[in-house]
């Protein structure tokens, strides 16, 4: 009798799982729909926009190469600003081609190494593909070349018109060409099949597109927004504030707008908002919302959005000029850092945990 | 009465074959584990590259030996092969136990219940006549060959396995596991593309079934396996359970080790068949091993103390998992008394710990970039365990003193999320951790959990 009971119990254990009486059905979250939304409504449009802005930058550069006039310098500067802003919307998508060519590192490693840039210009020989050349190209290098060579436009133009002016023009031109070239590879890749690969990789593993991109997204938020844009100038990791490390250092009034742009881009990605048009689709927000219906826990997705807003509010009081802000009142920078840090915790600890996505740790056994 | 029965039990004999087959499988599994570990590049990643290691309290002297660490693994691999062959068995198993345990003690970042299990089993095996038959030792020196060995020696291994399952089952009798289906509600929906079951993993009711089934399974397995009539069923469940969990979670060799180990519960006829088919394949004479000889119970002082040691060993095994009762606070939150207790896959816990180092003289301060000192794996483990946090804080103090900082204070800004709860502050941020000492006592600077996980 006892054994029969055990047998019945264990049969229930083994086969009980397969009886599905239909109620309480949950269709599951559509990861493919999320990936499709990301690709079609966020990533590809943002890259296209960025590429358009780079094309304008390239045209402005061509004009400047032909004629180093003050007007051409100013147009070049304007298009540099616009392209730099557009970059803030794609920086976090380090997946596929952009990952394999290190787009992020070659595009926006700051601060620029001005001394080394001068060396390269003087020698006239440089290979931008070397990893050691990251801080001598991209937007920070352009910043130096169009804002940092002199105290005002006249002084800057004097460099381009001086004895070694041609080398400076050449270097400037090469930096812009490199940006355009790298980005065109990424855009082409998305248009020539990577979109489909990306969407099809909807499985659940460390190498799946969702796991990968979410990791990229959070590490970008943590390392490039929280740390590089705010933490490093505020001296959070060294104990010594460093006004020279702000993004767009030579264009003194741009750091805040670049930061806010990247913050907006992060929030938009989280909510799956279409790039440059109204509407939104499946996203981390809706994914969390779905998971909460299984777990009946607190609305993490709301907390994360509130924290994005808090960070934005806190930073609204910052000066446009972060270098100045750091020197005059670092407290506000540190407070902004703290608000960003709180969202790192919400995303990296709570969200990854809720989604059961492993951080890019080495693979290892667990139990 | 009871003592009489115990005494009689102590003199009973049984076929040595099950223990011999267990030894061979155990040795081969360990050899495979070590080879796999090396092939994955983990020796380098876990024990050679990191610049800092988290030692166990009291075992601070156990450290990786840079390049020589490979030799420890080599020793461990060779001794496990030697155990499988039953060659110079006693020496081999001692070397295996020591080298394996040394490896485990080098860095508690890699702590796994099943590594602890292997250390315990190999310790136990030192005292068992595991080489009495089907071993090179017995083959080379027939005087050492015994067909029959004391029955308790096989039962000891069964008891060890039974404790692991049963305690793992007891640990699941908590409110998060049973009434919230946590953490399976987090882990399983992720595997939405799992063959056959993927769809069900999205459904709340199924996650509860899975949780309850898991708990009942763990509690029942020892009894199903002891009983002859339910043994085949129990074994089928073991195979099914471990294959599914092995496919779902990154648990390496563990499923295979458990499946192979559970063969020891079967009647000796099965093991004799296995041995005989091996012998006849190589045309070897079975009479060397099946020699009708009994290994006698010697009443020597050594034997007496050996028995006492094994009794003490099992008493400790029964008690250690309950040591958490001596600590206040929520076990899952403080983890005081959590490890070495067969609490397997009970928590989805993750955290982030940011350390603030202050120069007490100049008031200069900074936040530490953990990636400078720790591997990402170490950082992950550190962030959710107070003893790791303390060890690391003391390391930081020394490091910054070396950089010329004075009167160094270390504070931690830490958040931990446990089983689907929103992250909350973990360690009191106003406590200077350099003033705190590691001990077996309760760590008062862990902030309260402010929730309750009821149960064992």
mmCIF file of C-alpha atoms in Angstrom, chain A residues 19 50 82-83 89 110 157 201 220 230 237 245 249 269 311 316 326-327 366:
data_model
loop_
_atom_site.group_PDB
_atom_site.id
_atom_site.type_symbol
_atom_site.label_atom_id
_atom_site.label_comp_id
_atom_site.label_asym_id
_atom_site.label_seq_id
_atom_site.Cartn_x
_atom_site.Cartn_y
_atom_site.Cartn_z
ATOM 1 C CA UNK A 19 -1.464 17.986 -18.138
ATOM 2 C CA UNK A 50 23.825 59.550 -37.652
ATOM 3 C CA UNK A 82 25.002 67.840 -34.903
ATOM 4 C CA UNK A 83 26.869 64.662 -35.787
ATOM 5 C CA UNK A 89 21.803 57.793 -30.095
ATOM 6 C CA UNK A 110 37.872 61.156 -24.694
ATOM 7 C CA UNK A 157 42.507 79.528 -38.862
ATOM 8 C CA UNK A 201 18.909 35.368 -32.753
ATOM 9 C CA UNK A 220 27.335 51.774 -21.971
ATOM 10 C CA UNK A 230 30.089 62.598 -15.230
ATOM 11 C CA UNK A 237 37.394 57.183 -9.166
ATOM 12 C CA UNK A 245 38.282 64.979 -19.157
ATOM 13 C CA UNK A 249 36.352 69.764 -23.777
ATOM 14 C CA UNK A 269 15.747 52.586 -25.723
ATOM 15 C CA UNK A 311 18.826 62.030 -13.098
ATOM 16 C CA UNK A 316 19.278 70.256 -15.402
ATOM 17 C CA UNK A 326 33.516 70.678 -11.724
ATOM 18 C CA UNK A 327 35.742 73.527 -10.681
ATOM 19 C CA UNK A 366 26.950 27.259 -10.799
#
